[in-house]
XYZ file of C-alpha atoms in Angstrom:
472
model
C 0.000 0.000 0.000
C 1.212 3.810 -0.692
C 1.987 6.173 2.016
C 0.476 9.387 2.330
C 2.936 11.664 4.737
C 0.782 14.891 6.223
C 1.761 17.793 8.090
C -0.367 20.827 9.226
C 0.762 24.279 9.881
C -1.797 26.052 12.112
C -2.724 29.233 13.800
C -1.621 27.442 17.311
C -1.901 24.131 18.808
C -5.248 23.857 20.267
C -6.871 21.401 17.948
C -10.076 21.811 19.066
C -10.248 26.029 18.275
C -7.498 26.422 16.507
C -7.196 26.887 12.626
C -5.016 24.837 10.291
C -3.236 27.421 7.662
C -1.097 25.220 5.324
C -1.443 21.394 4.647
C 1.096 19.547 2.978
C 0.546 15.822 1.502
C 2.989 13.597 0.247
C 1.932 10.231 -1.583
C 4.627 7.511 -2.004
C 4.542 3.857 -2.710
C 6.041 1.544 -0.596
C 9.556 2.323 -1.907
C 9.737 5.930 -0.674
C 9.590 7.170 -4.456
C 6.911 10.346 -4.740
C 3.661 9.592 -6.456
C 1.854 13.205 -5.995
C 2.697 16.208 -3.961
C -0.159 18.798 -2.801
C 0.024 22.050 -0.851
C -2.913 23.923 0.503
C -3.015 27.640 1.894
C -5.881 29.098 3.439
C -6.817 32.351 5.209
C -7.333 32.448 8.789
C -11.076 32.563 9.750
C -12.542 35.698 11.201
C -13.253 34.323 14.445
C -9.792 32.656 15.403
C -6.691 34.918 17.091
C -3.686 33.413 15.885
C -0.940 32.804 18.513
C 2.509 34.337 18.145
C 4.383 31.394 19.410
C 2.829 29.214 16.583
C 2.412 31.903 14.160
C 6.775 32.513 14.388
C 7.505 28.214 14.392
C 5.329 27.768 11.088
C 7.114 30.304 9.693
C 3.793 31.672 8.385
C 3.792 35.136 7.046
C 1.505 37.518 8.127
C 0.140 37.945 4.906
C -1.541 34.417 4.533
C -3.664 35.470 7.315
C -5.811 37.715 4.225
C -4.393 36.818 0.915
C -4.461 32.548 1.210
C -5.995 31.421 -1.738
C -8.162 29.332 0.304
C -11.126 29.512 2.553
C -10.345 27.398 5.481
C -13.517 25.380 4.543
C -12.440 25.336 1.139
C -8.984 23.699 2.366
C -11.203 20.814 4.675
C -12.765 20.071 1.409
C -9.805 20.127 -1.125
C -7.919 18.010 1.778
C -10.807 15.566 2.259
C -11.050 15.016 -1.531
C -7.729 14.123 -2.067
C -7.071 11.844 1.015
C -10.423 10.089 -0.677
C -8.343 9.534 -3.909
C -5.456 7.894 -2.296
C -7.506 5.798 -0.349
C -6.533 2.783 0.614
C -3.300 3.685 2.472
C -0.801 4.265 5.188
C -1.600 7.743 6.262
C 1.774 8.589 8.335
C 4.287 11.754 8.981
C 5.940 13.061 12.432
C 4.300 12.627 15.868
C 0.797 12.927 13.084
C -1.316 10.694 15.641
C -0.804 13.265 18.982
C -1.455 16.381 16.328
C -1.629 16.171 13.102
C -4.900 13.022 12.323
C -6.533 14.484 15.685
C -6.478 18.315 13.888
C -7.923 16.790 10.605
C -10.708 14.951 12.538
C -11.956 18.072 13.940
C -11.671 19.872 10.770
C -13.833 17.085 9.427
C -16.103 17.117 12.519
C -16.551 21.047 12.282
C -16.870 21.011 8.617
C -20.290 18.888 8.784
C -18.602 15.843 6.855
C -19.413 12.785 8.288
C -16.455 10.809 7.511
C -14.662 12.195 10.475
C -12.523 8.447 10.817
C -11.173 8.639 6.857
C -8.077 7.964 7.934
C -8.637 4.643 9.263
C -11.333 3.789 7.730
C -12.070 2.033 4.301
C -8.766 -0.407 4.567
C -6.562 3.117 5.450
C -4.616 2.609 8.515
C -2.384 5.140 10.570
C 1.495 5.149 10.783
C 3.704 7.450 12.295
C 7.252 7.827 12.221
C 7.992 9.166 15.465
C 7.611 6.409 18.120
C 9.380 4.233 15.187
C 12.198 6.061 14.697
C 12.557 6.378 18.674
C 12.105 2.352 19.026
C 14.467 1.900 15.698
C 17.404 4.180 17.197
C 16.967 1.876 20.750
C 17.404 -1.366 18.901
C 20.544 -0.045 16.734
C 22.530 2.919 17.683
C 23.823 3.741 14.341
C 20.124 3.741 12.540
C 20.507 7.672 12.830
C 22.417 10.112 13.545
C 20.777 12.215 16.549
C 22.063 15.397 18.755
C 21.513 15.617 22.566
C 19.224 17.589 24.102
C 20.009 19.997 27.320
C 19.232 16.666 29.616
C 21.339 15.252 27.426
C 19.564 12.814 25.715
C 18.727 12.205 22.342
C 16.547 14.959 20.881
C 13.930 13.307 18.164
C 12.650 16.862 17.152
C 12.089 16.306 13.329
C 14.009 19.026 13.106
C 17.226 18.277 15.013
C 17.442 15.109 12.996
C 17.073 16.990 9.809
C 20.282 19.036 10.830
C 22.542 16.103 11.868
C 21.401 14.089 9.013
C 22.110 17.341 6.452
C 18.833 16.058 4.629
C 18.543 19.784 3.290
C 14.969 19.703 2.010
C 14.266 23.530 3.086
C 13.574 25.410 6.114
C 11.947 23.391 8.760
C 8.294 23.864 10.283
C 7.587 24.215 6.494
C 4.555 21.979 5.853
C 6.039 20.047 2.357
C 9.841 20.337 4.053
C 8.585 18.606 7.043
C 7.039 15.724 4.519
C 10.114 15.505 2.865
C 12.325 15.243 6.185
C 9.582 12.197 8.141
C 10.484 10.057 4.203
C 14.381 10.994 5.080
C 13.595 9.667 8.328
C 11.572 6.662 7.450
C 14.107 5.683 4.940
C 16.707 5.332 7.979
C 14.248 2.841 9.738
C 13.075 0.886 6.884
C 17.237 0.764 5.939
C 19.120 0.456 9.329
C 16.091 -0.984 11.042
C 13.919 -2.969 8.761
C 12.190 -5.479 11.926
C 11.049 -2.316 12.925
C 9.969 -0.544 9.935
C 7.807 -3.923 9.496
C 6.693 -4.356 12.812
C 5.407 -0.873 12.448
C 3.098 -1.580 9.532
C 1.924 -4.340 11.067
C 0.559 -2.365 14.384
C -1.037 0.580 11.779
C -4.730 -0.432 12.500
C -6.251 -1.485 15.840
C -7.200 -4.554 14.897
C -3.698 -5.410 13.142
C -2.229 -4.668 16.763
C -4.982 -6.622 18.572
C -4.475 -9.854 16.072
C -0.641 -10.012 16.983
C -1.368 -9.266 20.726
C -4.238 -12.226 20.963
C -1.562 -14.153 18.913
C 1.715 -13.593 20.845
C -0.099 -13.051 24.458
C 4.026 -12.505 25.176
C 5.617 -9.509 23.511
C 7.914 -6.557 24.358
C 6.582 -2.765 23.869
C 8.157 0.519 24.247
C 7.171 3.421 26.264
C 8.269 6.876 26.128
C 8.703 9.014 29.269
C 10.829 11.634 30.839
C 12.676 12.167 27.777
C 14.112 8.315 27.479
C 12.591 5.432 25.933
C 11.889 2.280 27.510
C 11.455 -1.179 26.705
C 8.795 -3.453 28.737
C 8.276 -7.155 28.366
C 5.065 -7.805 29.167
C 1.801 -10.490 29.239
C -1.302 -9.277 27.880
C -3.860 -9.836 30.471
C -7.534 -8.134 28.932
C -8.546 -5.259 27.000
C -9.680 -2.342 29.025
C -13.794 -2.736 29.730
C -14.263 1.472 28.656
C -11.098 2.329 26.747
C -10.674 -1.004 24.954
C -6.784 -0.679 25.589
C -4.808 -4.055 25.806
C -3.714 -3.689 29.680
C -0.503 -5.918 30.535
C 1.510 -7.323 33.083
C 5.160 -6.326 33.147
C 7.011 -9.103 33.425
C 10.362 -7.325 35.854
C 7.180 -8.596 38.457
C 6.395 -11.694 40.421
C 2.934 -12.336 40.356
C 3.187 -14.217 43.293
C 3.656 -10.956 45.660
C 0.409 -9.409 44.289
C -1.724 -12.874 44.470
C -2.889 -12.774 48.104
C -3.122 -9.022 48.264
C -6.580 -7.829 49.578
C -8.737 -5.372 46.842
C -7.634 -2.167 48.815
C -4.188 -3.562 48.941
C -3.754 -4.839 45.443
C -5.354 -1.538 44.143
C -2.853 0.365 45.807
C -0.211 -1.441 44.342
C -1.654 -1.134 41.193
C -1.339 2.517 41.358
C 2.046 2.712 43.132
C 5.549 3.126 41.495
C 7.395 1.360 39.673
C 3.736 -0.391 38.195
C 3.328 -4.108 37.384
C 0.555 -3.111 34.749
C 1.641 -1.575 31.545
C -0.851 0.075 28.971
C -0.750 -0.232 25.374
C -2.666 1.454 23.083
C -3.781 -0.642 20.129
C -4.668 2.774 17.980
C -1.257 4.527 18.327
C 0.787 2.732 16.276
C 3.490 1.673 18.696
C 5.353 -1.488 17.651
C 4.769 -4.596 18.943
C 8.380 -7.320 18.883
C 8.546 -10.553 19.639
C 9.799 -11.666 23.255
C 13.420 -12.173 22.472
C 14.105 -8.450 21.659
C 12.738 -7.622 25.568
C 14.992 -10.733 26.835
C 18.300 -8.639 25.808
C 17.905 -5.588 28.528
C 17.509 -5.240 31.665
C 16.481 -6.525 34.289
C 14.589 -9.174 31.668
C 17.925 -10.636 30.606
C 18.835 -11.402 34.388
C 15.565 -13.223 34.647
C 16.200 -15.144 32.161
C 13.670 -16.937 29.806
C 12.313 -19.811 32.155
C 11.291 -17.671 34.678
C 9.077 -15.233 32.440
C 7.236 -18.394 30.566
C 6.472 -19.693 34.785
C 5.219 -15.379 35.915
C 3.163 -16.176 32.471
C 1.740 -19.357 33.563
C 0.968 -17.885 37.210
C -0.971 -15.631 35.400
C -2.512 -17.696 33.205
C -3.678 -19.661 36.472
C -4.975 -17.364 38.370
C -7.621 -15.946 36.294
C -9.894 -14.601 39.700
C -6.613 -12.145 39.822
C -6.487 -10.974 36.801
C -10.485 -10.253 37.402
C -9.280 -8.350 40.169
C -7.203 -6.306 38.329
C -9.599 -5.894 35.779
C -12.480 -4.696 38.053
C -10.156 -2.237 40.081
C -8.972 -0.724 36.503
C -12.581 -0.640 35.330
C -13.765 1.320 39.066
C -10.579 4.033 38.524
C -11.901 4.792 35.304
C -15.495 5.301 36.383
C -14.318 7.321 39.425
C -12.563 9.595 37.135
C -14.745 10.178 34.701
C -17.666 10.944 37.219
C -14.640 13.311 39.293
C -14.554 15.092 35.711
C -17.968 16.679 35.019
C -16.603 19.885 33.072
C -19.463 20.603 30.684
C -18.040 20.326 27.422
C -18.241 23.239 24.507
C -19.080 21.602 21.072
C -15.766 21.872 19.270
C -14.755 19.429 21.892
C -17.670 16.698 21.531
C -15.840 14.926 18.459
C -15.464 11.701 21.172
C -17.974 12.760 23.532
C -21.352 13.123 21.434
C -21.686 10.030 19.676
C -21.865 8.999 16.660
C -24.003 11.389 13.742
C -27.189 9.700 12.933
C -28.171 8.462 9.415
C -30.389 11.866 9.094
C -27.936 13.735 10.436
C -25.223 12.356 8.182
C -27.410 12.969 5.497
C -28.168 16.355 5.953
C -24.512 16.973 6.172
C -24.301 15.693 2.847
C -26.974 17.802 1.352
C -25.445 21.213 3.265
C -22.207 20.970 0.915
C -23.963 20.879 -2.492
C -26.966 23.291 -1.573
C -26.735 26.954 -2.310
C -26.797 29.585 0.969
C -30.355 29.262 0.755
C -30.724 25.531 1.077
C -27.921 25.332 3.674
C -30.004 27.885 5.694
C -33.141 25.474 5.535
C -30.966 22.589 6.768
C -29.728 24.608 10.507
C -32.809 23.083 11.887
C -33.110 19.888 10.893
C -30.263 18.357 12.544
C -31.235 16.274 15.138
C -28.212 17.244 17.203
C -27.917 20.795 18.644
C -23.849 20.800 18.164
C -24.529 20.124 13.954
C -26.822 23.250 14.128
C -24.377 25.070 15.604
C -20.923 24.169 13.352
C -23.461 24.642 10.323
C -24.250 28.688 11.476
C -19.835 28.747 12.091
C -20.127 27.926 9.038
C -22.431 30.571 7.223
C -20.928 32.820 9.006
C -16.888 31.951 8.410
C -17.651 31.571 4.866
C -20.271 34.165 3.876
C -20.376 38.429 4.156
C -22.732 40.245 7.056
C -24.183 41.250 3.740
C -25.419 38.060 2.695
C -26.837 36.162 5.825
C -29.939 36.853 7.740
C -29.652 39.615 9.795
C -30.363 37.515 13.030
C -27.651 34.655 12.336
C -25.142 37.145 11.930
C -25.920 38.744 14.762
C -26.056 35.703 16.929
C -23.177 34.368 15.680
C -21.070 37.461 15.775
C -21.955 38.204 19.048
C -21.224 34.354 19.895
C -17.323 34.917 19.139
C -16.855 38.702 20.536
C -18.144 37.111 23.967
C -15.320 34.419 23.351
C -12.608 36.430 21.773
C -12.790 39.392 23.963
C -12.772 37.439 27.193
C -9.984 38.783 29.709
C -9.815 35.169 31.405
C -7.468 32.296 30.963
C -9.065 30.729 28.225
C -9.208 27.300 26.071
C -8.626 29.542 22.872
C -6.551 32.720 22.177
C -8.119 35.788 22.910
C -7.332 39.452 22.041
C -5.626 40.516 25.545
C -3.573 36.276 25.333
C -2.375 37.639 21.908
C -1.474 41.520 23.055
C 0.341 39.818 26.093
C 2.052 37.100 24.257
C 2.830 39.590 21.147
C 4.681 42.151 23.783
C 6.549 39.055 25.162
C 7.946 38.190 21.687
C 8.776 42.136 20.940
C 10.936 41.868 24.423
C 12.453 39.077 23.243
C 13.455 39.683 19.913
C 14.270 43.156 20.714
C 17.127 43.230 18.182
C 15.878 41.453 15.787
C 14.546 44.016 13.568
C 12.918 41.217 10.872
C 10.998 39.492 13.701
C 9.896 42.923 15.186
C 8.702 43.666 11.664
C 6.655 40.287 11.292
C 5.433 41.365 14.831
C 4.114 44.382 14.137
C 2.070 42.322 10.911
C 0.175 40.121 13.165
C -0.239 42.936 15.535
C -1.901 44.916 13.074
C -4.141 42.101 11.648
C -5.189 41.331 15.003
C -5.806 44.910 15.845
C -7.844 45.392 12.790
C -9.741 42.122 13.785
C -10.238 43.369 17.088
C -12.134 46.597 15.659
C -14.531 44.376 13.779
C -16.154 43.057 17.149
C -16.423 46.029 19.079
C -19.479 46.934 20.427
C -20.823 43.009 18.829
């Protein structure tokens, strides 16, 4: 199957309010040789502050705030239409499950098209090169070439290995440079690393991963944490009764001092550092090796082969236990999620709300080939509030005061100069978050007369923005 390699540039990182600016998408076949190359720009909507910070790593202009050829809508559609052709595939890039897939999903989600899971839907699975490149440089040293970080230990920033390994594609935090760097990269695993690369491609889909973990029962994982990462050697035990995770035992612990532990007591331990239960998740495309790799580090080498197979069959015969576990988990969960009763805006009900109904789905079908007038008649018809309310974003992202109804406009308007003019510690930026963070950045680059000069470019197209929602 091809690869498709995607990377976003957006207005800032919160994916849930946030606004994706430039989208870059690399198809390749299996061989790393480039099939098709796209690159979208779009404007920045007229209800999303940009942050500074993001604004000054993307390297975005001030400029493509206005002049974009693109409506951001326009972009979710051209994007959506062209993942669709290369469908069935690997959709990969760098760290593209924590960021870049989640961003796309809500772009989908707030776009009204119902296909928010494309990308792992329809035979397409998810890769990313990240974790794999971390696991690939732990197994073999000489893989590729990394710097150290101010901890001093290796720094996997896409860009830092793009330095050392002089791939010299462009400037980085450039959406189709970035592409280009995550093939340099995944041409060092699939060469110096190839068990890896394949393990990798094997683990792209949740039920690949769940197949090989129902299969092996035995298998050794890597975690990353505190900078370092870290292999575990571990026994599946169940898959998680809410979050459908694979939960594990790790196999550096007897089961026999956890056996005869009351609930209280064993729940405690369960919780307590170092833990005897690992977590993998099936959906995040971490690679799953075979037992032998985990046997060569510590402390699983000192325990030697003979004594993991007997902590297995402990396991294995003490099922009551493992229901144990499996309850306590399953009560944690439940206790959290009732602890967290934060009433959630819409933009952040893409996991929360459901699935869309078949009348719902279809009216988000019909809203993207109806004129303004027929999207208009569809507001009310979906059956969920939150559709309603992305469908009059919408209208009013995408279409002049001039041409809505007076009261939409005016609703929605006044919607976003409640939001954007809030003086508290918001979930989005907000006009005084951008003034503070923009006079941060002019202290900082004090002497830097080209920074100060893209500074005062955002500042003025945020000050400008700011004038349209006075007195809303």
């Amino acid at each position: 199957m091809n690869m498709v390699y995607v990377d976003y540039e957006s207005s800032g990182s919160r994916i849930n309010f946030d606004n994706v600016l430039e989208a870059a998408i690399i198809c390749t076949d299996d061989r790393f040789k480039i099939l098709e190359k796209i690159e979208l720009k779009c404007r920045l909507k007229p209800n999303v502050v940009p942050s500074i910070g993001g604004m000054l790593v993307n390297n975005i202009p001030p400029e493509t705030l206005k002049n974009a050829p693109l409506s951001h809508y326009q972009l979710v559609l051209e994007n959506y239409k062209w993942f669709k052709k290369f469908t069935p595939c690997y959709f990969t890039g760098y760290n593209v499950l924590a960021f870049d897939i989640e961003f796309y999903r809500r772009m989908l989600f707030k776009a009204l098209i119902p296909d928010v899971y494309q990308t792992n839907t329809r035979g397409n699975k998810l890769h990313d090169v990240l974790p794999n490149v971390r696991a690939a440089k732990y197994i073999n040293r000489n893989v590729i070439a990394t710097k150290l970080n101010s901890k001093g230990n290796d720094s996997f920033k896409l860009a830092d290995l793009s330095e050392v390994g002089n791939f010299n594609h462009g400037i980085s935090h450039i959406g189709i440079v970035d592409c280009l760097n995550t093939i340099e990269v995944a041409k060092k695993i699939k060469q110096g690393a190839p068990e890896v690369w394949e393990a990798s491609l094997k683990s792209a889909h949740r039920t690949d991963s769940e197949k090989i973990i129902n299969s092996q029962k035995i298998f050794t994982a890597f975690e990353y944490f505190y900078g370092r990462l870290r292999p575990y050697l571990q026994k599946h035990l169940f898959y998680h009764n809410l979050y459908r995770w694979s939960i594990c035992w790790d196999l550096k612990h007897h089961p026999k001092d956890y056996l005869n532990l009351d609930r209280g007591s064993l729940s405690k331990a369960l919780q307590t550092a170092p833990k005897c239960i690992r977590t993998f998740k099936q959906n995040k495309n971490n690679v799953i090796m075979n037992k032998e790799l985990g046997l060569k580090y510590e402390p699983y080498d000192k325990i030697g082969i003979n004594e993991i197979m007997e902590r297995s069959k402990i396991l294995d015969q003490n099922p009551n236990f493992v229901n144990s576990i499996s309850s306590i988990l399953e009560d944690l969960a439940r206790e959290k999620q009732e602890s967290n009763q934060t009433e959630l805006l819409f933009e952040e009900t893409i996991y929360a709300g459901g699935f869309a109904s078949p009348k719902d789905k279809d009216n988000m079908t019909k809203f993207h080939d109806v004129d303004l007038k027929g999207k208009l008649s569809l507001i009310e018809k979906f059956t969920q509030e939150r559709y309603s309310y992305f469908a009059k974003c919408l209208l009013y992202e995408e279409y002049s005061k001039e041409q809505l109804p007076e009261s939409l406009y005016n609703e929605m308007h006044r919607h976003f100069a409640k939001r954007l003019t809030s003086t508290d510690n918001e979930k989005w930026e907000t006009f005084a978050s951008f003034y503070k963070e923009c006079d941060d950045h002019r202290e900082k680059y004090k002497d830097d007369e080209s920074k100060l000069k893209i500074l005062e470019g955002y500042n003025n197209y945020v000050e400008k923005m700011e004038k349209k929602f006075e007195n809303a």
